Short mmCIF file of C-alpha atoms in Angstrom, two decimals:
data_model
loop_
_atom_site.label_atom_id
_atom_site.label_comp_id
_atom_site.label_asym_id
_atom_site.label_seq_id
_atom_site.Cartn_x
_atom_site.Cartn_y
_atom_site.Cartn_z
CA MET A 7 62.27 9.35 -2.49
CA ASN A 8 62.29 8.65 -6.19
CA ILE A 9 59.79 9.77 -8.72
CA ASN A 10 59.01 6.57 -10.56
CA LEU A 11 56.26 4.43 -11.94
CA THR A 12 54.62 4.34 -8.51
CA LEU A 13 53.26 7.77 -9.27
CA PHE A 14 51.84 6.37 -12.46
CA GLY A 15 50.17 3.51 -10.60
CA GLN A 16 48.62 5.90 -8.13
CA THR A 17 47.35 8.07 -10.92
CA ILE A 18 45.64 5.08 -12.53
CA ALA A 19 44.06 4.14 -9.20
CA PHE A 20 43.03 7.75 -8.57
CA ALA A 21 41.45 8.01 -12.01
CA ILE A 22 39.49 4.80 -11.45
CA PHE A 23 38.40 6.02 -8.03
CA VAL A 24 37.25 9.34 -9.44
CA TRP A 25 35.36 7.51 -12.17
CA PHE A 26 33.74 5.23 -9.57
CA THR A 27 32.71 8.20 -7.48
CA MET A 28 31.26 10.00 -10.47
CA LYS A 29 29.40 6.90 -11.56
CA PHE A 30 28.09 5.47 -8.31
CA VAL A 31 28.50 7.95 -5.49
CA TRP A 32 27.75 11.29 -7.02
CA PRO A 33 24.37 10.52 -8.66
CA PRO A 34 22.56 9.44 -5.47
CA VAL A 35 23.96 12.46 -3.65
CA THR A 36 22.84 14.89 -6.31
CA ARG A 37 19.51 13.12 -6.59
CA ALA A 38 18.94 13.52 -2.88
CA MET A 39 19.84 17.18 -3.17
CA GLN A 40 17.48 17.67 -6.07
CA GLU A 41 14.71 15.91 -4.23
CA ARG A 42 15.21 18.15 -1.25
CA GLN A 43 15.19 21.16 -3.52
CA LYS A 44 12.00 19.97 -5.16
CA LYS A 45 10.34 19.36 -1.83
CA ILE A 46 11.23 22.81 -0.60
CA ALA A 47 10.01 24.37 -3.82
CA GLU A 48 6.74 22.47 -3.53
CA GLY A 49 6.39 23.48 0.09
CA LEU A 50 6.95 27.14 -0.72
CA ASP A 51 4.52 26.83 -3.61
CA ALA A 52 1.86 25.28 -1.43
CA ALA A 53 2.35 27.96 1.19
CA GLY A 54 1.97 30.69 -1.42
CA ARG A 55 -1.12 29.04 -2.83
CA ALA A 56 -2.63 28.66 0.60
CA GLN A 57 -2.02 32.32 1.32
CA ARG A 58 -3.65 33.31 -1.95
CA ASP A 59 -6.60 31.05 -1.21
CA LEU A 60 -6.92 32.54 2.22
CA SER A 61 -7.03 36.11 0.99
CA LEU A 62 -9.49 35.07 -1.69
CA ALA A 63 -11.73 33.38 0.84
CA GLN A 64 -11.53 36.37 3.13
CA GLU A 65 -12.55 38.65 0.30
CA LYS A 66 -15.42 36.34 -0.58
CA ALA A 67 -16.58 36.19 3.01
CA ALA A 68 -16.50 39.97 3.26
CA GLN A 69 -18.51 40.29 0.07
CA THR A 70 -21.08 37.77 1.21
CA LEU A 71 -21.42 39.64 4.47
CA ARG A 72 -21.92 42.89 2.62
CA GLU A 73 -24.54 41.37 0.36
CA THR A 74 -26.35 39.82 3.27
CA LYS A 75 -26.45 43.13 5.07
CA GLU A 76 -27.88 44.82 2.04
CA GLN A 77 -30.48 42.11 1.64
CA SER A 78 -31.54 42.27 5.24
CA ALA A 79 -31.85 46.03 5.02
CA GLN A 80 -34.00 45.61 1.96
CA ILE A 81 -36.19 43.04 3.64
CA LEU A 82 -36.59 45.25 6.66
CA GLU A 83 -37.61 48.19 4.51
CA GLN A 84 -40.11 46.10 2.62
CA ALA A 85 -41.58 44.78 5.82
CA ASN A 86 -41.98 48.28 7.16
CA LYS A 87 -43.65 49.38 3.99
CA SER A 88 -46.07 46.48 3.91
CA ALA A 89 -46.83 47.00 7.60
CA THR A 90 -47.90 50.61 7.04
CA LEU A 91 -49.86 49.48 4.04
CA ILE A 92 -51.70 46.88 6.10
CA VAL A 93 -52.42 49.41 8.81
CA GLU A 94 -53.75 51.88 6.22
CA GLU A 95 -55.90 49.20 4.66
CA ALA A 96 -57.25 48.15 8.02
CA LYS A 97 -58.11 51.73 8.84
CA GLU A 98 -59.83 52.19 5.49
CA GLN A 99 -61.75 48.95 5.96
CA ALA A 100 -62.79 49.92 9.45
CA ARG A 101 -63.99 53.28 8.28
CA SER A 102 -66.03 51.90 5.38
CA GLU A 103 -67.41 49.16 7.60
CA GLY A 104 -68.46 51.74 10.12
CA GLU A 105 -70.08 53.85 7.43
CA ARG A 106 -71.83 50.82 6.08
CA LEU A 107 -73.06 49.92 9.56
CA ILE A 108 -74.24 53.46 10.14
CA ALA A 109 -76.05 53.54 6.80
CA ALA A 110 -77.71 50.18 7.52
CA ALA A 111 -78.80 51.39 10.93
CA LYS A 112 -80.17 54.56 9.46
CA ALA A 113 -82.06 52.61 6.83
CA GLU A 114 -83.49 50.28 9.44
CA ILE A 115 -84.48 53.21 11.58
CA GLU A 116 -86.21 54.79 8.59
CA GLN A 117 -87.93 51.54 7.81
CA GLU A 118 -89.04 51.17 11.38
CA MET A 119 -90.25 54.73 11.37
CA ASN A 120 -92.22 54.15 8.18
CA ARG A 121 -93.70 51.00 9.55
CA ALA A 122 -94.68 52.76 12.73
CA ARG A 123 -96.14 55.59 10.72
CA ASP A 124 -98.14 53.12 8.61
CA GLN A 125 -99.36 51.37 11.72
CA LEU A 126 -100.23 54.67 13.25
CA ARG A 127 -102.01 55.71 10.11
CA ALA A 128 -103.99 52.50 10.01
CA GLN A 129 -104.89 52.85 13.69
CA VAL A 130 -105.77 56.50 13.13
CA ALA A 131 -108.00 55.46 10.22
CA ALA A 132 -109.65 52.80 12.33
CA LEU A 133 -110.11 55.30 15.14
CA ALA A 134 -111.58 57.84 12.72
CA ILE A 135 -113.96 55.30 11.36
CA LYS A 136 -114.97 54.28 14.88
CA GLY A 137 -115.44 57.90 15.79
CA ALA A 138 -117.42 58.59 12.71
CA GLU A 139 -119.56 55.49 13.40
CA GLN A 140 -120.29 56.64 16.78
CA ILE A 141 -121.02 60.09 15.48
CA LEU A 142 -123.36 58.81 12.82
CA GLU A 143 -124.56 56.11 15.11
CA SER A 144 -124.68 53.93 12.23
CA GLU A 145 -122.45 51.51 10.88
CA VAL A 146 -120.26 52.57 8.20
CA ASP A 147 -120.07 49.92 5.73
CA SER A 148 -116.38 49.33 5.95
CA ALA A 149 -116.47 47.54 2.70
CA ALA A 150 -118.28 50.40 0.95
CA HIS A 151 -116.22 53.07 2.54
CA SER A 152 -112.94 51.39 2.79
CA GLU A 153 -111.84 53.16 -0.33
CA LEU A 154 -112.63 56.42 1.23
CA VAL A 155 -111.07 55.50 4.53
CA ASN A 156 -107.90 54.28 2.83
CA LYS A 157 -107.74 57.52 0.89
CA LEU A 158 -108.03 59.37 4.15
CA ALA A 159 -105.44 57.26 5.84
CA SER A 160 -102.97 57.80 3.03
CA GLN A 161 -103.49 61.50 3.37
CA LEU A 162 -102.48 61.40 7.02
CA MET B 1 67.36 9.13 -0.80
CA ALA B 2 64.79 6.58 0.17
CA THR B 3 64.88 3.47 -1.88
CA THR B 4 63.89 0.50 0.31
CA SER B 5 60.31 -0.19 1.29
CA ALA B 6 60.98 0.54 4.94
CA GLU B 7 62.51 3.87 4.07
CA TYR B 8 59.66 4.69 1.73
CA ILE B 9 57.09 4.01 4.42
CA GLN B 10 59.04 5.87 7.03
CA HIS B 11 59.43 8.80 4.71
CA HIS B 12 55.72 9.03 4.04
CA LEU B 13 54.88 8.89 7.71
CA GLN B 14 57.29 11.67 8.66
CA ASN B 15 55.89 15.14 9.14
CA LEU B 16 57.61 18.22 7.83
CA THR B 17 59.12 19.37 11.11
CA PHE B 18 60.36 22.81 12.02
CA GLY B 19 62.14 22.78 15.34
CA LYS B 20 65.05 23.66 17.54
CA LEU B 21 68.42 21.97 17.21
CA PRO B 22 70.81 22.46 20.09
CA ALA B 23 74.28 23.88 19.60
CA GLY B 24 76.84 21.26 18.66
CA TYR B 25 74.29 18.94 17.10
CA GLN B 26 75.62 16.89 14.20
CA ARG B 27 73.22 17.00 11.33
CA ALA B 28 72.48 14.19 8.91
CA ASP B 29 74.86 15.50 6.30
CA GLY B 30 77.70 15.60 8.86
CA SER B 31 77.70 19.35 9.44
CA ILE B 32 77.73 20.63 13.01
CA VAL B 33 75.18 23.16 14.19
CA GLU B 34 77.24 25.97 15.69
CA GLU B 35 74.57 27.48 17.86
CA THR B 36 70.99 26.72 18.81
CA THR B 37 68.92 27.14 15.66
CA TRP B 38 65.35 26.71 14.48
CA THR B 39 65.29 24.85 11.24
CA LEU B 40 63.52 22.24 9.13
CA ALA B 41 64.47 18.67 9.94
CA ARG B 42 66.26 16.90 7.11
CA THR B 43 65.74 13.39 8.47
CA SER B 44 63.42 11.56 10.83
CA SER B 45 66.11 11.25 13.47
CA GLU B 46 66.67 14.99 13.33
CA ALA B 47 62.95 15.53 13.78
CA ALA B 48 62.99 13.14 16.73
CA ASP B 49 65.96 14.92 18.30
CA MET B 50 64.12 18.22 18.17
CA GLY B 51 61.88 16.74 20.86
CA PHE B 52 58.99 18.85 22.09
CA MET B 53 60.33 22.10 20.69
CA ALA B 54 59.11 21.55 17.16
CA PHE B 55 56.16 22.22 14.88
CA HIS B 56 54.68 19.96 12.26
CA VAL B 57 54.44 22.56 9.59
CA ASP B 58 52.42 20.39 7.23
CA THR B 59 49.87 19.41 9.89
CA LEU B 60 49.41 23.01 10.95
CA GLY B 61 49.29 24.33 7.42
CA TRP B 62 46.85 21.80 6.04
CA SER B 63 44.55 21.86 9.04
CA ILE B 64 44.39 25.63 8.92
CA PHE B 65 43.88 25.49 5.18
CA MET B 66 41.02 23.03 5.55
CA GLY B 67 39.55 25.14 8.35
CA LEU B 68 39.67 28.18 6.11
CA ILE B 69 37.94 26.27 3.34
CA PHE B 70 35.17 25.33 5.78
CA ILE B 71 34.79 28.85 7.13
CA GLY B 72 35.06 30.46 3.71
CA LEU B 73 32.58 28.11 2.06
CA PHE B 74 29.96 28.26 4.80
CA ARG B 75 30.40 31.99 5.30
CA PHE B 76 30.05 32.56 1.57
CA VAL B 77 26.83 30.55 1.46
CA ALA B 78 25.46 32.07 4.66
CA SER B 79 25.98 35.61 3.44
CA ARG B 80 24.15 34.86 0.21
CA ALA B 81 21.43 32.67 1.67
CA THR B 82 17.93 33.26 0.34
CA VAL B 83 14.55 32.38 1.75
CA TYR B 84 13.52 30.98 -1.58
CA THR B 85 14.19 27.47 -2.82
CA PRO B 86 17.87 26.85 -2.09
CA SER B 87 19.95 25.73 -5.00
CA GLY B 88 23.38 24.23 -5.47
CA LEU B 89 25.83 25.11 -2.76
CA GLN B 90 23.24 26.56 -0.40
CA ASN B 91 21.20 23.39 -0.68
CA PHE B 92 24.27 21.33 0.19
CA VAL B 93 25.27 23.50 3.13
CA GLU B 94 21.69 23.43 4.42
CA ILE B 95 21.70 19.65 4.28
CA VAL B 96 24.91 19.50 6.32
CA VAL B 97 23.69 22.06 8.85
CA GLU B 98 20.30 20.37 9.22
CA PHE B 99 22.01 17.01 9.68
CA VAL B 100 24.26 18.29 12.46
CA GLN B 101 21.37 20.20 14.01
CA GLY B 102 19.28 17.06 14.07
CA ILE B 103 22.04 15.11 15.81
CA VAL B 104 22.56 17.83 18.38
CA LYS B 105 18.84 18.15 19.04
CA ASP B 106 18.50 14.42 19.59
CA THR B 107 21.58 14.07 21.73
CA PHE B 108 22.03 17.29 23.65
CA HIS B 109 19.28 18.16 26.09
CA GLY B 110 20.73 21.21 27.77
CA ARG B 111 20.61 24.76 26.58
CA ASN B 112 23.80 26.01 25.07
CA PRO B 113 24.22 28.03 21.88
CA LEU B 114 27.79 26.84 21.53
CA ILE B 115 27.11 23.16 21.00
CA ALA B 116 25.59 23.11 17.51
CA PRO B 117 28.20 25.38 15.89
CA LEU B 118 30.92 23.43 17.67
CA ALA B 119 29.52 20.15 16.37
CA LEU B 120 29.24 21.55 12.86
CA THR B 121 32.80 22.79 12.92
CA ILE B 122 34.13 19.51 14.23
CA PHE B 123 32.22 17.48 11.70
CA VAL B 124 33.04 19.47 8.60
CA TRP B 125 36.61 20.26 9.59
CA ILE B 126 37.52 16.68 10.41
CA PHE B 127 35.74 15.51 7.29
CA LEU B 128 37.78 17.90 5.16
CA MET B 129 41.03 16.94 6.86
CA ASN B 130 40.27 13.25 6.52
CA SER B 131 39.26 13.67 2.90
CA LEU B 132 42.85 14.60 2.04
CA LYS B 133 43.50 10.87 2.24
CA TRP B 134 41.85 10.40 -1.12
CA ILE B 135 44.68 12.31 -2.74
CA PRO B 136 47.26 9.72 -3.87
CA VAL B 137 50.05 9.37 -1.32
CA ASP B 138 52.84 10.49 -3.61
CA TYR B 139 51.23 13.58 -5.16
CA ILE B 140 51.79 16.22 -2.53
CA PRO B 141 55.07 14.79 -1.13
CA GLY B 142 56.33 14.62 -4.71
CA LEU B 143 55.39 18.24 -5.19
CA GLY B 144 57.12 19.07 -1.91
CA MET B 145 60.18 17.24 -3.17
CA ALA B 146 60.17 19.38 -6.27
CA LEU B 147 59.98 22.48 -4.08
CA GLY B 148 62.86 21.27 -1.94
CA LEU B 149 60.89 20.03 1.05
CA ASP B 150 62.09 16.64 2.26
CA TYR B 151 58.87 15.58 3.93
CA PHE B 152 55.24 16.33 3.45
CA LYS B 153 52.39 14.52 5.17
CA ILE B 154 49.16 16.16 4.18
CA VAL B 155 46.48 14.44 6.28
CA PRO B 156 46.43 16.31 9.61
CA THR B 157 44.31 13.67 11.32
CA THR B 158 47.08 11.09 10.89
CA ASP B 159 49.11 13.25 13.23
CA PRO B 160 48.25 12.70 16.92
CA ASN B 161 49.21 16.31 17.56
CA ALA B 162 46.17 17.43 15.59
CA THR B 163 43.71 14.91 17.03
CA PHE B 164 44.90 15.48 20.59
CA GLY B 165 44.76 19.20 20.01
CA MET B 166 41.07 18.94 19.23
CA SER B 167 40.23 16.44 21.92
CA ILE B 168 42.01 18.50 24.60
CA ALA B 169 39.96 21.51 23.52
CA VAL B 170 36.84 19.38 23.93
CA PHE B 171 38.14 18.19 27.30
CA ALA B 172 38.61 21.78 28.43
CA LEU B 173 35.00 22.50 27.44
CA ILE B 174 33.82 19.45 29.39
CA ILE B 175 35.60 20.66 32.53
CA TYR B 176 34.45 24.24 32.01
CA TYR B 177 30.77 23.36 31.61
CA SER B 178 30.85 20.74 34.36
CA ILE B 179 31.98 23.43 36.79
CA LYS B 180 29.77 26.13 35.29
CA ILE B 181 26.58 24.08 35.38
CA LYS B 182 27.10 22.04 38.53
CA GLY B 183 29.32 24.43 40.45
CA VAL B 184 32.62 23.47 42.01
CA GLY B 185 30.80 21.68 44.80
CA GLY B 186 28.51 19.80 42.48
CA PHE B 187 31.35 18.74 40.24
CA THR B 188 33.44 17.64 43.22
CA LYS B 189 30.48 15.72 44.56
CA GLU B 190 30.06 14.02 41.22
CA LEU B 191 33.71 13.05 41.19
CA THR B 192 33.80 11.79 44.76
CA LEU B 193 30.36 10.45 45.65
CA THR B 194 29.41 8.56 42.53
CA PRO B 195 28.79 5.81 41.76
CA PHE B 196 28.94 4.86 45.50
CA ASN B 197 27.47 7.44 47.79
CA HIS B 198 29.46 6.65 50.92
CA TRP B 199 32.31 8.60 52.49
CA ALA B 200 34.49 5.51 52.85
CA LEU B 201 34.45 4.96 49.11
CA ILE B 202 35.52 8.48 48.15
CA PRO B 203 39.03 7.45 47.01
CA PHE B 204 37.60 4.63 44.95
CA ASN B 205 34.97 6.91 43.40
CA LEU B 206 37.54 9.58 42.68
CA PHE B 207 39.79 7.11 40.96
CA LEU B 208 36.92 5.78 38.87
CA GLU B 209 35.51 9.16 37.89
CA VAL B 210 38.84 10.76 37.06
CA LEU B 211 39.73 7.77 34.98
CA GLY B 212 36.42 8.04 33.16
CA LEU B 213 36.95 11.74 32.62
CA LEU B 214 40.45 11.33 31.25
CA THR B 215 39.37 8.50 28.99
CA LYS B 216 37.12 10.86 27.06
CA PRO B 217 39.74 13.01 25.30
CA LEU B 218 42.07 10.06 25.04
CA SER B 219 39.53 7.90 23.25
CA LEU B 220 38.46 10.78 21.01
CA ALA B 221 41.97 11.54 19.86
CA LEU B 222 43.25 7.99 19.62
CA ARG B 223 40.23 6.69 17.75
CA LEU B 224 40.50 9.29 15.02
CA PHE B 225 44.28 9.12 14.85
CA GLY B 226 44.36 5.32 14.86
CA ASN B 227 41.82 4.96 12.09
CA MET B 228 43.36 7.57 9.88
CA TYR B 229 46.93 6.49 10.51
CA ALA B 230 46.19 2.84 9.84
CA GLY B 231 44.36 3.73 6.65
CA GLU B 232 47.24 5.88 5.54
CA VAL B 233 49.75 3.08 6.21
CA VAL B 234 47.69 0.73 4.06
CA PHE B 235 47.62 3.32 1.26
CA ILE B 236 51.42 3.59 1.50
CA LEU B 237 51.83 -0.18 1.50
CA ILE B 238 49.65 -0.43 -1.59
CA ALA B 239 51.86 2.18 -3.21
CA LEU B 240 54.79 -0.21 -2.81
CA LEU B 241 53.22 -2.75 -5.14
CA PRO B 242 54.09 -2.82 -8.83
CA PHE B 243 52.35 0.12 -10.45
CA TYR B 244 50.14 -1.98 -12.73
CA VAL B 245 48.38 -3.78 -9.86
CA GLN B 246 48.07 -0.89 -7.45
CA TRP B 247 44.62 0.09 -8.66
CA ALA B 248 43.23 -3.37 -7.77
CA LEU B 249 43.80 -2.65 -4.08
CA ASN B 250 43.92 1.11 -4.05
CA VAL B 251 40.48 1.62 -5.58
CA PRO B 252 38.58 -0.63 -3.13
CA TRP B 253 40.46 0.91 -0.24
CA ALA B 254 39.63 4.42 -1.43
CA ILE B 255 35.99 3.41 -1.90
CA PHE B 256 36.00 1.98 1.60
CA HIS B 257 37.19 5.35 2.80
CA ILE B 258 34.05 6.93 1.39
CA LEU B 259 32.54 5.23 4.43
CA VAL B 260 35.42 5.66 6.88
CA ILE B 261 36.11 9.34 6.37
CA PRO B 262 32.63 10.71 7.11
CA LEU B 263 32.14 8.07 9.79
CA GLN B 264 35.19 9.12 11.79
CA ALA B 265 34.21 12.77 11.52
CA PHE B 266 30.69 11.84 12.60
CA ILE B 267 31.88 9.78 15.58
CA PHE B 268 34.13 12.56 16.82
CA MET B 269 31.24 15.01 16.55
CA VAL B 270 28.65 12.78 18.21
CA LEU B 271 30.95 11.84 21.08
CA THR B 272 31.80 15.48 21.65
CA VAL B 273 28.11 16.31 21.87
CA VAL B 274 27.46 13.35 24.15
CA TYR B 275 30.32 14.27 26.49
CA LEU B 276 29.22 17.89 26.66
CA SER B 277 25.64 16.77 27.22
CA ALA B 278 26.80 14.71 30.17
CA ALA B 279 28.70 17.73 31.47
CA HIS B 280 25.43 19.69 31.41
CA GLU B 281 23.35 17.08 33.19
CA ASP B 282 23.00 17.16 36.92
CA HIS B 283 21.61 13.68 37.22
CA HIS B 284 23.54 12.38 40.21
#
């Protein structure tokens, strides 16, 4: 084998081939690789974001739960308080109502008693006059003596 | 030394052969070998006379070298692999691995942890060996000349020894898994009772099935060898043209090999997976 210009010719061809590869073959390959890299990076990013979101949401949910519990406890306490208040009020009302009723009854009884007493007095006066009439066997002029009789009756 | 076209071509297609010369053999330069010796062949006829007892040093060396590049590169990347966004070399290796994994997943339906690594090795190794064709045909032989080596053929896949070596290994795996999965009885049944399930047709079935079985490694090896060898011959023929026009043919041919080189590696890999898949399937 001789070393000759053939080697030169092959070198030219090789150089052109390398240039061709660099120009037309390499760029699409590297682009595909970069795209893959980008996609993976985006995927990892999204996964990380999702995880962060998840933990955030969990925290939020826990907080909401806590707040709700507190609120419900508060509401319960308030309800209890107002219930006792209502019961107290009702008791108070019942007592005063009862007292009022008792007082009214007492007053009515008194009134009735007074009326009965008045009636009795009037009847007693009439009876006294009748008795006196019969005793005197004359008629007492009720008009002339009514003042006297009334005075008597009021003294009863 | 080689001056005519025929000699040039012959020279470039001759492997660097290290083999046994019998006692009393007359060498190319007229000297007589006194006793049986192992030596490098000085001419093609010497290499041919060595017969079976010879090694193609260049085929062995370059195939091992390419294998080491594959192992070293992938091992390097694997040991430094991160779970974060892959960059550069890791990205590239991941693409290759994912590609092979996808093929295996689509093609191979059995369960075998060997298949995917095997396919990856076949694909990348053959690709690397084939890719040596892009190196101009006189570079490495010229260098060998300067170092005192008469012959140097760098593309291992243009040597049927290399392609048959791989396909016979695949063939051994086919036989091994056929027997392992189907059992000796099952495999025998497959060989004798298909495609015609009748006792009278056993010889016919056997002939057909054995032929089909033997065709697998043969077609694997010959397809790869034939494509690579033919391509190499064309590169050598182009190199015979006047140096100022070589690029006009050499460049398109090299660009065409951007397609051929991965394709042949891919075909070898896919067929290996398909054959092994068939060996795993008990469909008869």
